[in-house]
Amino acid sequence: MPADRAPTRIQKKNRAAILEAALDVFSSHGFRGSTVDRIAKAAGLSKPNLLYYFSSKEAIFNELMAGLLDTWLDPLRALDPEGDPLEEILAYVQRKLQMSRDYPRESRLYANEIVQGAPRLHDVIATDLTVLVEEKAQLLQDWMDTGRINRAHPKHLLFSIWSLTQHYADFDAQVRTLMGAEDPFDAAPDYLETLYRRMLTPES
Amino acid sequence: MPADRAPTRIQKKNRAAILEAALDVFSSHGFRGSTVDRIAKAAGLSKPNLLYYFSSKEAIFNELMAGLLDTWLDPLRALDPEGDPLEEILAYVQRKLQMSRDYPRESRLYANEIVQGAPRLHDVIATDLTVLVEEKAQLLQDWMDTGRINRAHPKHLLFSIWSLTQHYADFDAQVRTLMGAEDPFDAAPDYLETLYRRMLTPES
DNA sequence: CAATGATTTGACCAACTGGTCAAACTCACG
DNA sequence: CGTGAGTTTGACCAGTTGGTCAAATCATTG
């Protein structure tokens, strides 16, 4: 493995190629279903060469996950207590939907992990994510208490946003087959906006 | 393997035990992440003994899938054109949610497959499921056209129901961690009923 | 209680997989 | 162009895994 210096041109290129290839392979076969050899070939390297850049299969996976989680939670972090409640939530929904469209592999990688019981993610979920969710759930609760949006269980509201938006990435194979020629992402933004607008616009 | 006769008492018991064990193992590790040996042990058999009842790992998986799909689609089939539109849909949502609670492993098994591109399910989706979805989407469209429920893209409406209900099974690990002591299924039925009632109750 | 078919298993095999290593090759720089 | 660090690879290894097989054991029934 390279020493502790600044990465060379080749290191930068190859590490990037490996992570890109690994995202492809891991997201479509899961951790155990992916082989180092396959990732290496997808990155245009030999297996020993790949292992020269990453000490193990798990090391690649971890680096991928670490990078993923941060970007994954950014849209929620950006939910602004100062903004207009309904518009903030609708914008959050659209940001999440956009991520499903632009980064479906990342979404599936995450889904793969959680579906299998989150063995490698449990700690992050139990700490970082929990804190963030508690904070934002409280914000939603405040908005409801002051009558600025309709009442609904705040955490379930968050779950529903994740579920609905990520569905388009995670179940892409099913969604596209059932939609035929129509691109799911054509109608999805409008559908979700309508759903949450009807759901959350204060009554009376 | 047993001959083409009526199954003996032992055959019935062991085949059932194998399928039960396989559901456990496949749903929590995916196809490639599961080993025949592990399934065998979970079923209380030796590996060669298991392979006496099923010719291969894939054969177990296929039998499991075949059985699954039928029950999986039953709640949608039961959507009754003669019933009250809103109540029919709400009842469908609750049936699906109930299945997520009662059969989470089946849900995860299905999710695992779809997330990984549905390699072993594409044909069924492209035929049986497509037909059923077209039929029910048309029914929803009719209800909308006659003003009995609010307008929304029918297929996206179906996707949202699947997504929201199965989320509680598929992302169970995440949901439970974030909910802490509270059982997710306590508030979920009410949350989803409210959501779809607000969404679909005809305006004006 | 035979004896025949059903069931079970230990031993085994070939393919695959994650990872190692020494030797070879390439590149940047003086 | 030489040289040392950075890069690449073929050969290899040990552990795992899906699957086979002959021999042993068990259950059923005439």
CSV table of C-alpha atoms (C1' of nucleotides) in Angstrom, one decimal:
chain,number,residue,atom,x,y,z
A,1,MET,CA,0.0,0.0,0.0
A,2,PRO,CA,1.1,3.6,-0.7
A,3,ALA,CA,3.0,5.3,2.1
A,4,ASP,CA,1.5,8.1,4.2
A,5,ARG,CA,2.4,10.8,1.7
A,6,ALA,CA,0.3,12.9,-0.6
A,7,PRO,CA,-1.4,10.6,-3.1
A,8,THR,CA,0.2,10.3,-6.5
A,9,ARG,CA,-1.7,10.9,-9.7
A,10,ILE,CA,-2.0,7.2,-10.3
A,11,GLN,CA,-3.2,6.6,-6.7
A,12,LYS,CA,-5.9,9.2,-7.1
A,13,LYS,CA,-7.1,7.8,-10.4
A,14,ASN,CA,-7.1,4.1,-9.3
A,15,ARG,CA,-8.7,4.7,-5.9
A,16,ALA,CA,-11.4,6.6,-7.5
A,17,ALA,CA,-11.9,3.9,-10.2
A,18,ILE,CA,-12.1,1.2,-7.5
A,19,LEU,CA,-14.7,3.1,-5.5
A,20,GLU,CA,-16.8,3.8,-8.6
A,21,ALA,CA,-16.6,0.1,-9.6
A,22,ALA,CA,-17.3,-1.1,-6.1
A,23,LEU,CA,-20.4,1.1,-5.9
A,24,ASP,CA,-21.6,-0.5,-9.1
A,25,VAL,CA,-20.9,-4.1,-7.9
A,26,PHE,CA,-21.9,-3.8,-4.2
A,27,SER,CA,-25.1,-2.0,-5.0
A,28,SER,CA,-26.3,-4.6,-7.4
A,29,HIS,CA,-25.1,-7.7,-5.6
A,30,GLY,CA,-24.8,-6.8,-1.9
A,31,PHE,CA,-21.6,-7.3,0.1
A,32,ARG,CA,-21.4,-11.0,0.1
A,33,GLY,CA,-22.6,-11.3,-3.4
A,34,SER,CA,-19.8,-9.2,-4.6
A,35,THR,CA,-16.3,-10.5,-5.3
A,36,VAL,CA,-13.1,-8.6,-5.2
A,37,ASP,CA,-12.2,-10.0,-8.5
A,38,ARG,CA,-15.3,-8.6,-10.1
A,39,ILE,CA,-14.7,-5.2,-8.6
A,40,ALA,CA,-11.1,-5.3,-9.8
A,41,LYS,CA,-12.1,-6.1,-13.4
A,42,ALA,CA,-14.8,-3.4,-13.4
A,43,ALA,CA,-12.1,-1.0,-12.3
A,44,GLY,CA,-9.7,-2.2,-15.0
A,45,LEU,CA,-7.3,-3.7,-12.5
A,46,SER,CA,-6.0,-7.1,-11.4
A,47,LYS,CA,-7.1,-8.4,-8.1
A,48,PRO,CA,-3.8,-8.1,-6.4
A,49,ASN,CA,-3.4,-4.6,-7.8
A,50,LEU,CA,-6.7,-3.6,-6.3
A,51,LEU,CA,-5.6,-5.1,-2.9
A,52,TYR,CA,-2.6,-2.9,-3.2
A,53,TYR,CA,-4.9,0.2,-2.9
A,54,PHE,CA,-7.4,-1.2,-0.3
A,55,SER,CA,-6.3,-3.7,2.3
A,56,SER,CA,-9.5,-5.8,2.0
A,57,LYS,CA,-12.9,-6.1,0.5
A,58,GLU,CA,-14.4,-4.7,3.7
A,59,ALA,CA,-12.1,-1.7,3.6
A,60,ILE,CA,-13.5,-0.7,0.2
A,61,PHE,CA,-17.0,-1.2,1.5
A,62,ASN,CA,-16.4,0.9,4.6
A,63,GLU,CA,-14.9,3.8,2.7
A,64,LEU,CA,-17.9,3.7,0.4
A,65,MET,CA,-20.3,3.7,3.3
A,66,ALA,CA,-18.6,6.5,5.1
A,67,GLY,CA,-18.7,8.7,2.1
A,68,LEU,CA,-22.3,7.8,1.4
A,69,LEU,CA,-23.9,8.5,4.8
A,70,ASP,CA,-22.9,12.1,4.9
A,71,THR,CA,-24.3,13.0,1.5
A,72,TRP,CA,-27.3,10.8,2.3
A,73,LEU,CA,-28.4,12.9,5.3
A,74,ASP,CA,-27.6,16.3,3.9
A,75,PRO,CA,-31.1,16.9,2.5
A,76,LEU,CA,-32.6,16.3,6.0
A,77,ARG,CA,-30.0,18.5,7.7
A,78,ALA,CA,-31.0,21.2,5.3
A,79,LEU,CA,-34.6,21.3,6.7
A,80,ASP,CA,-34.7,24.9,7.9
A,81,PRO,CA,-36.5,25.8,11.1
A,82,GLU,CA,-36.8,29.4,9.8
A,83,GLY,CA,-38.4,28.5,6.5
A,84,ASP,CA,-42.1,28.1,5.7
A,85,PRO,CA,-43.0,24.7,7.1
A,86,LEU,CA,-45.0,23.2,4.2
A,87,GLU,CA,-42.6,24.5,1.6
A,88,GLU,CA,-39.6,23.3,3.6
A,89,ILE,CA,-41.0,19.8,3.7
A,90,LEU,CA,-42.0,19.8,0.1
A,91,ALA,CA,-38.5,21.0,-0.9
A,92,TYR,CA,-37.0,18.2,1.3
A,93,VAL,CA,-39.2,15.6,-0.5
A,94,GLN,CA,-38.0,16.9,-3.9
A,95,ARG,CA,-34.4,16.9,-2.8
A,96,LYS,CA,-34.7,13.3,-1.7
A,97,LEU,CA,-36.4,12.3,-4.9
A,98,GLN,CA,-33.7,14.0,-6.9
A,99,MET,CA,-31.1,11.9,-5.1
A,100,SER,CA,-33.0,8.8,-6.0
A,101,ARG,CA,-32.9,9.8,-9.6
A,102,ASP,CA,-29.2,11.0,-9.6
A,103,TYR,CA,-27.7,8.4,-7.2
A,104,PRO,CA,-29.8,5.3,-7.4
A,105,ARG,CA,-26.8,3.0,-6.8
A,106,GLU,CA,-26.1,4.7,-3.5
A,107,SER,CA,-29.7,4.3,-2.5
A,108,ARG,CA,-29.6,0.6,-3.3
A,109,LEU,CA,-26.4,0.1,-1.5
A,110,TYR,CA,-28.0,1.6,1.6
A,111,ALA,CA,-31.2,-0.4,1.1
A,112,ASN,CA,-29.2,-3.6,0.7
A,113,GLU,CA,-27.6,-3.1,4.0
A,114,ILE,CA,-30.7,-2.2,5.9
A,115,VAL,CA,-32.8,-5.0,4.5
A,116,GLN,CA,-30.2,-7.4,5.7
A,117,GLY,CA,-30.5,-6.0,9.2
A,118,ALA,CA,-27.9,-3.3,9.0
A,119,PRO,CA,-25.1,-5.4,10.4
A,120,ARG,CA,-22.4,-2.9,9.3
A,121,LEU,CA,-24.5,0.2,9.9
A,122,HIS,CA,-26.2,-0.3,13.2
A,123,ASP,CA,-23.8,1.9,15.2
A,124,VAL,CA,-24.1,4.9,12.9
A,125,ILE,CA,-27.9,4.6,12.8
A,126,ALA,CA,-28.1,4.3,16.6
A,127,THR,CA,-26.0,7.4,17.1
A,128,ASP,CA,-25.7,10.0,14.3
A,129,LEU,CA,-29.0,9.3,12.6
A,130,THR,CA,-30.9,9.0,15.8
A,131,VAL,CA,-29.8,12.4,16.9
A,132,LEU,CA,-30.6,14.0,13.6
A,133,VAL,CA,-34.0,12.4,13.5
A,134,GLU,CA,-34.9,13.4,17.1
A,135,GLU,CA,-34.0,17.0,16.3
A,136,LYS,CA,-36.0,17.1,13.1
A,137,ALA,CA,-39.0,15.2,14.5
A,138,GLN,CA,-39.1,17.8,17.2
A,139,LEU,CA,-39.1,20.6,14.6
A,140,LEU,CA,-42.0,18.9,12.8
A,141,GLN,CA,-43.8,18.5,16.1
A,142,ASP,CA,-43.4,22.2,16.8
A,143,TRP,CA,-44.8,23.1,13.4
A,144,MET,CA,-47.8,20.9,14.1
A,145,ASP,CA,-48.3,22.3,17.6
A,146,THR,CA,-48.4,25.8,16.2
A,147,GLY,CA,-50.9,24.8,13.6
A,148,ARG,CA,-48.6,25.6,10.6
A,149,ILE,CA,-48.9,22.1,9.2
A,150,ASN,CA,-51.5,19.4,9.8
A,151,ARG,CA,-50.9,16.9,12.6
A,152,ALA,CA,-49.2,13.5,11.9
A,153,HIS,CA,-46.8,11.3,13.7
A,154,PRO,CA,-43.5,13.1,13.0
A,155,LYS,CA,-41.2,10.1,12.8
A,156,HIS,CA,-43.7,8.3,10.6
A,157,LEU,CA,-43.8,11.3,8.4
A,158,LEU,CA,-40.0,11.1,8.0
A,159,PHE,CA,-40.2,7.4,7.3
A,160,SER,CA,-42.8,8.0,4.7
A,161,ILE,CA,-40.7,10.6,2.9
A,162,TRP,CA,-37.7,8.2,2.9
A,163,SER,CA,-39.8,5.3,1.8
A,164,LEU,CA,-41.6,7.1,-1.0
A,165,THR,CA,-38.6,8.8,-2.5
A,166,GLN,CA,-36.1,5.9,-2.2
A,167,HIS,CA,-38.6,3.5,-3.6
A,168,TYR,CA,-38.0,4.9,-7.1
A,169,ALA,CA,-34.3,4.0,-6.8
A,170,ASP,CA,-34.5,0.8,-4.7
A,171,PHE,CA,-37.4,-0.8,-6.6
A,172,ASP,CA,-36.3,0.7,-9.9
A,173,ALA,CA,-36.4,-2.7,-11.7
A,174,GLN,CA,-40.0,-3.2,-10.7
A,175,VAL,CA,-41.2,0.4,-11.2
A,176,ARG,CA,-39.7,0.7,-14.7
A,177,THR,CA,-41.1,-2.6,-15.8
A,178,LEU,CA,-44.6,-1.7,-14.7
A,179,MET,CA,-44.4,1.9,-16.1
A,180,GLY,CA,-43.5,0.6,-19.6
A,181,ALA,CA,-42.3,3.5,-21.8
A,182,GLU,CA,-43.2,6.2,-19.3
A,183,ASP,CA,-40.3,7.5,-17.2
A,184,PRO,CA,-41.2,7.1,-13.5
A,185,PHE,CA,-39.5,10.4,-12.7
A,186,ASP,CA,-41.8,12.3,-15.0
A,187,ALA,CA,-44.8,12.1,-12.8
A,188,ALA,CA,-43.2,11.3,-9.5
A,189,PRO,CA,-42.3,14.9,-8.4
A,190,ASP,CA,-45.9,16.0,-9.0
A,191,TYR,CA,-47.4,13.0,-7.3
A,192,LEU,CA,-45.3,13.4,-4.2
A,193,GLU,CA,-45.9,17.1,-4.0
A,194,THR,CA,-49.6,16.6,-4.3
A,195,LEU,CA,-49.6,13.9,-1.7
A,196,TYR,CA,-47.7,15.9,0.9
A,197,ARG,CA,-49.6,19.1,0.1
A,198,ARG,CA,-52.9,17.5,0.7
A,199,MET,CA,-51.6,15.7,3.7
A,200,LEU,CA,-50.0,18.6,5.5
A,201,THR,CA,-51.8,21.8,4.4
A,202,PRO,CA,-53.5,22.9,7.6
A,203,GLU,CA,-57.2,22.4,7.7
A,204,SER,CA,-59.9,24.9,9.0
B,1,MET,CA,-34.8,-37.5,-4.1
B,2,PRO,CA,-38.1,-39.0,-3.3
B,3,ALA,CA,-40.0,-40.7,-6.1
B,4,ASP,CA,-43.0,-39.3,-7.8
B,5,ARG,CA,-45.4,-40.7,-5.2
B,6,ALA,CA,-47.5,-39.1,-2.6
B,7,PRO,CA,-45.2,-37.5,-0.1
B,8,THR,CA,-44.6,-39.5,3.1
B,9,ARG,CA,-45.1,-38.0,6.5
B,10,ILE,CA,-41.3,-37.4,6.9
B,11,GLN,CA,-41.1,-35.8,3.5
B,12,LYS,CA,-43.8,-33.3,4.3
B,13,LYS,CA,-42.3,-32.4,7.6
B,14,ASN,CA,-38.8,-32.0,6.3
B,15,ARG,CA,-39.7,-30.1,3.2
B,16,ALA,CA,-41.7,-27.7,5.3
B,17,ALA,CA,-38.8,-27.3,7.8
B,18,ILE,CA,-36.4,-26.6,5.0
B,19,LEU,CA,-38.6,-23.9,3.4
B,20,GLU,CA,-39.2,-22.3,6.8
B,21,ALA,CA,-35.4,-22.3,7.5
B,22,ALA,CA,-34.6,-21.1,4.0
B,23,LEU,CA,-37.0,-18.2,4.3
B,24,ASP,CA,-35.2,-17.1,7.5
B,25,VAL,CA,-31.8,-17.4,6.0
B,26,PHE,CA,-32.5,-16.0,2.5
B,27,SER,CA,-34.5,-13.1,3.8
B,28,SER,CA,-31.7,-11.9,6.0
B,29,HIS,CA,-28.7,-12.7,3.8
B,30,GLY,CA,-29.9,-12.6,0.3
B,31,PHE,CA,-29.4,-15.5,-2.2
B,32,ARG,CA,-25.6,-15.4,-2.5
B,33,GLY,CA,-25.1,-14.5,1.1
B,34,SER,CA,-26.9,-17.7,2.2
B,35,THR,CA,-25.2,-21.1,2.4
B,36,VAL,CA,-26.9,-24.5,2.0
B,37,ASP,CA,-25.2,-25.6,5.1
B,38,ARG,CA,-26.7,-22.8,7.1
B,39,ILE,CA,-30.1,-23.5,5.9
B,40,ALA,CA,-29.7,-27.2,6.6
B,41,LYS,CA,-28.5,-26.5,10.2
B,42,ALA,CA,-31.4,-24.1,10.7
B,43,ALA,CA,-33.8,-26.9,9.5
B,44,GLY,CA,-32.1,-29.4,11.8
B,45,LEU,CA,-30.7,-31.5,8.9
B,46,SER,CA,-27.3,-32.3,7.5
B,47,LYS,CA,-26.4,-30.7,4.2
B,48,PRO,CA,-26.5,-33.9,2.1
B,49,ASN,CA,-29.8,-34.7,3.8
B,50,LEU,CA,-31.2,-31.3,2.7
B,51,LEU,CA,-30.0,-31.9,-0.8
B,52,TYR,CA,-31.9,-35.2,-0.7
B,53,TYR,CA,-35.1,-33.1,-0.6
B,54,PHE,CA,-34.2,-30.2,-2.9
B,55,SER,CA,-31.9,-30.8,-5.8
B,56,SER,CA,-30.1,-27.5,-5.3
B,57,LYS,CA,-29.9,-24.2,-3.5
B,58,GLU,CA,-31.6,-22.5,-6.4
B,59,ALA,CA,-34.4,-25.1,-6.3
B,60,ILE,CA,-35.2,-24.1,-2.7
B,61,PHE,CA,-35.2,-20.5,-3.6
B,62,ASN,CA,-37.5,-20.9,-6.5
B,63,GLU,CA,-40.0,-22.9,-4.6
B,64,LEU,CA,-40.0,-20.2,-1.9
B,65,MET,CA,-40.5,-17.4,-4.5
B,66,ALA,CA,-43.3,-19.2,-6.3
B,67,GLY,CA,-45.2,-19.6,-3.1
B,68,LEU,CA,-44.5,-16.1,-2.0
B,69,LEU,CA,-45.7,-14.2,-5.1
B,70,ASP,CA,-49.2,-15.5,-5.0
B,71,THR,CA,-49.9,-14.6,-1.4
B,72,TRP,CA,-48.1,-11.3,-2.0
B,73,LEU,CA,-50.5,-10.1,-4.6
B,74,ASP,CA,-53.7,-11.3,-2.9
B,75,PRO,CA,-54.4,-8.1,-1.1
B,76,LEU,CA,-54.3,-6.2,-4.4
B,77,ARG,CA,-56.5,-8.7,-6.2
B,78,ALA,CA,-59.0,-8.2,-3.4
B,79,LEU,CA,-59.5,-4.6,-4.3
B,80,ASP,CA,-63.2,-4.6,-5.1
B,81,PRO,CA,-64.6,-2.6,-8.0
B,82,GLU,CA,-68.0,-2.8,-6.4
B,83,GLY,CA,-67.0,-1.4,-3.0
B,84,ASP,CA,-66.7,2.2,-1.8
B,85,PRO,CA,-63.6,3.5,-3.5
B,86,LEU,CA,-62.0,5.3,-0.6
B,87,GLU,CA,-62.8,2.5,1.9
B,88,GLU,CA,-61.5,-0.1,-0.5
B,89,ILE,CA,-58.2,1.6,-0.9
B,90,LEU,CA,-57.9,2.2,2.9
B,91,ALA,CA,-58.6,-1.4,3.5
B,92,TYR,CA,-56.0,-2.4,0.9
B,93,VAL,CA,-53.4,-0.3,2.7
B,94,GLN,CA,-54.2,-1.9,6.0
B,95,ARG,CA,-54.0,-5.4,4.5
B,96,LYS,CA,-50.6,-4.6,3.1
B,97,LEU,CA,-49.5,-3.1,6.4
B,98,GLN,CA,-50.7,-6.2,8.2
B,99,MET,CA,-48.6,-8.4,5.9
B,100,SER,CA,-45.6,-6.3,6.6
B,101,ARG,CA,-46.2,-6.9,10.3
B,102,ASP,CA,-47.1,-10.6,10.0
B,103,TYR,CA,-44.7,-11.7,7.2
B,104,PRO,CA,-41.7,-9.4,7.4
B,105,ARG,CA,-39.3,-12.1,6.1
B,106,GLU,CA,-41.3,-12.6,3.0
B,107,SER,CA,-41.3,-8.8,2.4
B,108,ARG,CA,-37.5,-8.7,2.8
B,109,LEU,CA,-37.0,-11.6,0.6
B,110,TYR,CA,-38.9,-9.9,-2.1
B,111,ALA,CA,-37.1,-6.6,-1.5
B,112,ASN,CA,-33.7,-8.3,-1.6
B,113,GLU,CA,-34.5,-9.6,-5.0
B,114,ILE,CA,-35.9,-6.4,-6.5
B,115,VAL,CA,-33.1,-4.2,-5.1
B,116,GLN,CA,-30.6,-6.4,-6.8
B,117,GLY,CA,-32.4,-5.9,-10.1
B,118,ALA,CA,-34.9,-8.7,-9.9
B,119,PRO,CA,-32.7,-11.2,-11.8
B,120,ARG,CA,-34.8,-14.2,-10.8
B,121,LEU,CA,-38.2,-12.4,-10.9
B,122,HIS,CA,-38.2,-10.3,-14.0
B,123,ASP,CA,-40.4,-12.6,-16.0
B,124,VAL,CA,-43.1,-12.8,-13.4
B,125,ILE,CA,-43.1,-9.0,-13.0
B,126,ALA,CA,-43.3,-8.4,-16.7
B,127,THR,CA,-46.3,-10.7,-17.1
B,128,ASP,CA,-48.5,-11.5,-14.1
B,129,LEU,CA,-47.8,-8.4,-12.1
B,130,THR,CA,-48.1,-6.1,-15.1
B,131,VAL,CA,-51.5,-7.5,-16.0
B,132,LEU,CA,-52.8,-7.1,-12.4
B,133,VAL,CA,-51.4,-3.6,-12.1
B,134,GLU,CA,-52.9,-2.4,-15.4
B,135,GLU,CA,-56.3,-3.7,-14.3
B,136,LYS,CA,-56.2,-2.1,-10.9
B,137,ALA,CA,-54.7,1.1,-12.2
B,138,GLN,CA,-57.6,1.4,-14.6
B,139,LEU,CA,-60.0,0.8,-11.7
B,140,LEU,CA,-58.4,3.6,-9.8
B,141,GLN,CA,-58.6,5.8,-12.9
B,142,ASP,CA,-62.3,5.2,-13.2
B,143,TRP,CA,-62.9,6.1,-9.6
B,144,MET,CA,-61.0,9.3,-10.2
B,145,ASP,CA,-62.8,10.1,-13.4
B,146,THR,CA,-66.2,9.7,-11.7
B,147,GLY,CA,-65.0,12.0,-8.9
B,148,ARG,CA,-65.3,9.3,-6.2
B,149,ILE,CA,-61.7,9.9,-5.1
B,150,ASN,CA,-59.3,12.7,-5.7
B,151,ARG,CA,-57.1,12.6,-8.8
B,152,ALA,CA,-53.5,11.2,-8.6
B,153,HIS,CA,-51.4,9.1,-11.0
B,154,PRO,CA,-52.9,5.6,-10.4
B,155,LYS,CA,-49.6,3.7,-10.8
B,156,HIS,CA,-47.7,6.0,-8.6
B,157,LEU,CA,-50.6,5.6,-6.1
B,158,LEU,CA,-50.0,1.9,-6.1
B,159,PHE,CA,-46.3,2.3,-5.8
B,160,SER,CA,-46.7,4.6,-2.8
B,161,ILE,CA,-48.9,2.0,-1.0
B,162,TRP,CA,-46.4,-0.7,-1.6
B,163,SER,CA,-43.5,1.5,-0.6
B,164,LEU,CA,-45.1,2.9,2.6
B,165,THR,CA,-46.4,-0.4,3.9
B,166,GLN,CA,-43.4,-2.6,3.0
B,167,HIS,CA,-41.0,0.0,4.4
B,168,TYR,CA,-41.9,-1.2,7.9
B,169,ALA,CA,-40.8,-4.7,7.1
B,170,ASP,CA,-37.9,-4.0,4.8
B,171,PHE,CA,-36.3,-1.2,6.8
B,172,ASP,CA,-37.3,-2.7,10.1
B,173,ALA,CA,-33.8,-2.5,11.5
B,174,GLN,CA,-33.7,1.2,10.9
B,175,VAL,CA,-37.3,2.0,11.9
B,176,ARG,CA,-37.0,0.1,15.2
B,177,THR,CA,-33.7,1.7,16.1
B,178,LEU,CA,-35.1,5.2,15.5
B,179,MET,CA,-38.4,4.5,17.3
B,180,GLY,CA,-36.8,3.3,20.4
B,181,ALA,CA,-39.2,1.7,22.8
B,182,GLU,CA,-42.3,2.6,20.7
B,183,ASP,CA,-43.5,-0.2,18.5
B,184,PRO,CA,-43.7,1.2,14.9
B,185,PHE,CA,-46.8,-0.8,14.2
B,186,ASP,CA,-48.7,1.1,17.0
B,187,ALA,CA,-49.0,4.4,15.1
B,188,ALA,CA,-48.4,3.2,11.5
B,189,PRO,CA,-52.0,2.1,10.8
B,190,ASP,CA,-53.4,5.4,11.9
B,191,TYR,CA,-50.7,7.4,10.1
B,192,LEU,CA,-51.3,5.7,6.8
B,193,GLU,CA,-55.1,5.9,7.1
B,194,THR,CA,-54.8,9.6,7.7
B,195,LEU,CA,-52.4,10.1,4.9
B,196,TYR,CA,-54.5,8.3,2.3
B,197,ARG,CA,-57.8,9.8,3.6
B,198,ARG,CA,-56.4,13.3,3.2
B,199,MET,CA,-54.9,12.5,-0.1
B,200,LEU,CA,-57.9,10.8,-1.7
B,201,THR,CA,-61.1,12.3,-0.1
B,202,PRO,CA,-62.7,14.1,-3.0
B,203,GLU,CA,-62.5,17.9,-2.7
B,204,SER,CA,-65.2,20.5,-3.6
C,1,DC,C1',-39.6,-60.6,11.2
C,2,DA,C1',-38.0,-60.1,6.6
C,3,DA,C1',-37.1,-57.2,3.0
C,4,DT,C1',-37.7,-53.3,0.4
C,5,DG,C1',-37.8,-48.7,-0.2
C,6,DA,C1',-37.1,-44.2,2.2
C,7,DT,C1',-33.9,-41.5,4.9
C,8,DT,C1',-29.4,-40.1,6.7
C,9,DT,C1',-24.6,-39.3,6.8
C,10,DG,C1',-19.3,-39.1,6.5
C,11,DA,C1',-16.1,-38.5,3.3
C,12,DC,C1',-15.0,-36.4,-0.6
C,13,DC,C1',-14.5,-33.2,-4.8
C,14,DA,C1',-14.0,-29.2,-7.8
C,15,DA,C1',-14.8,-24.5,-8.1
C,16,DC,C1',-14.6,-20.2,-6.1
C,17,DT,C1',-12.9,-16.6,-3.1
C,18,DG,C1',-10.2,-13.4,-0.1
C,19,DG,C1',-5.8,-12.5,0.5
C,20,DT,C1',-0.3,-12.9,0.3
C,21,DC,C1',4.2,-12.5,-1.8
C,22,DA,C1',8.2,-12.2,-4.3
C,23,DA,C1',9.6,-10.8,-8.5
C,24,DA,C1',9.0,-7.7,-12.4
C,25,DC,C1',7.9,-3.5,-14.4
C,26,DT,C1',7.2,1.7,-14.7
C,27,DC,C1',7.7,6.3,-13.7
C,28,DA,C1',9.4,10.7,-11.9
C,29,DC,C1',13.3,13.1,-11.0
C,30,DG,C1',18.1,14.3,-10.3
D,1,DC,C1',20.2,7.7,-18.3
D,2,DG,C1',20.2,5.8,-13.8
D,3,DT,C1',18.0,4.8,-9.5
D,4,DG,C1',14.8,4.3,-6.0
D,5,DA,C1',10.1,4.6,-5.0
D,6,DG,C1',5.7,3.5,-6.7
D,7,DT,C1',3.0,0.1,-9.3
D,8,DT,C1',1.6,-4.4,-11.3
D,9,DT,C1',1.2,-9.2,-11.7
D,10,DG,C1',1.5,-14.5,-11.9
D,11,DA,C1',1.6,-18.0,-8.8
D,12,DC,C1',0.1,-19.5,-4.9
D,13,DC,C1',-2.5,-20.7,-0.4
D,14,DA,C1',-6.1,-21.7,2.9
D,15,DG,C1',-10.9,-21.6,3.8
D,16,DT,C1',-15.5,-21.9,2.1
D,17,DT,C1',-19.2,-23.6,-0.6
D,18,DG,C1',-22.4,-26.3,-3.7
D,19,DG,C1',-23.0,-30.6,-4.7
D,20,DT,C1',-22.0,-36.1,-5.2
D,21,DC,C1',-21.9,-40.8,-3.6
D,22,DA,C1',-21.6,-45.2,-1.5
D,23,DA,C1',-22.6,-47.1,2.5
D,24,DA,C1',-25.3,-47.2,6.7
D,25,DT,C1',-29.6,-46.7,9.1
D,26,DC,C1',-34.5,-46.4,9.6
D,27,DA,C1',-39.6,-47.2,8.7
D,28,DT,C1',-43.3,-49.7,6.7
D,29,DT,C1',-45.7,-53.3,5.4
D,30,DG,C1',-46.7,-57.9,3.6
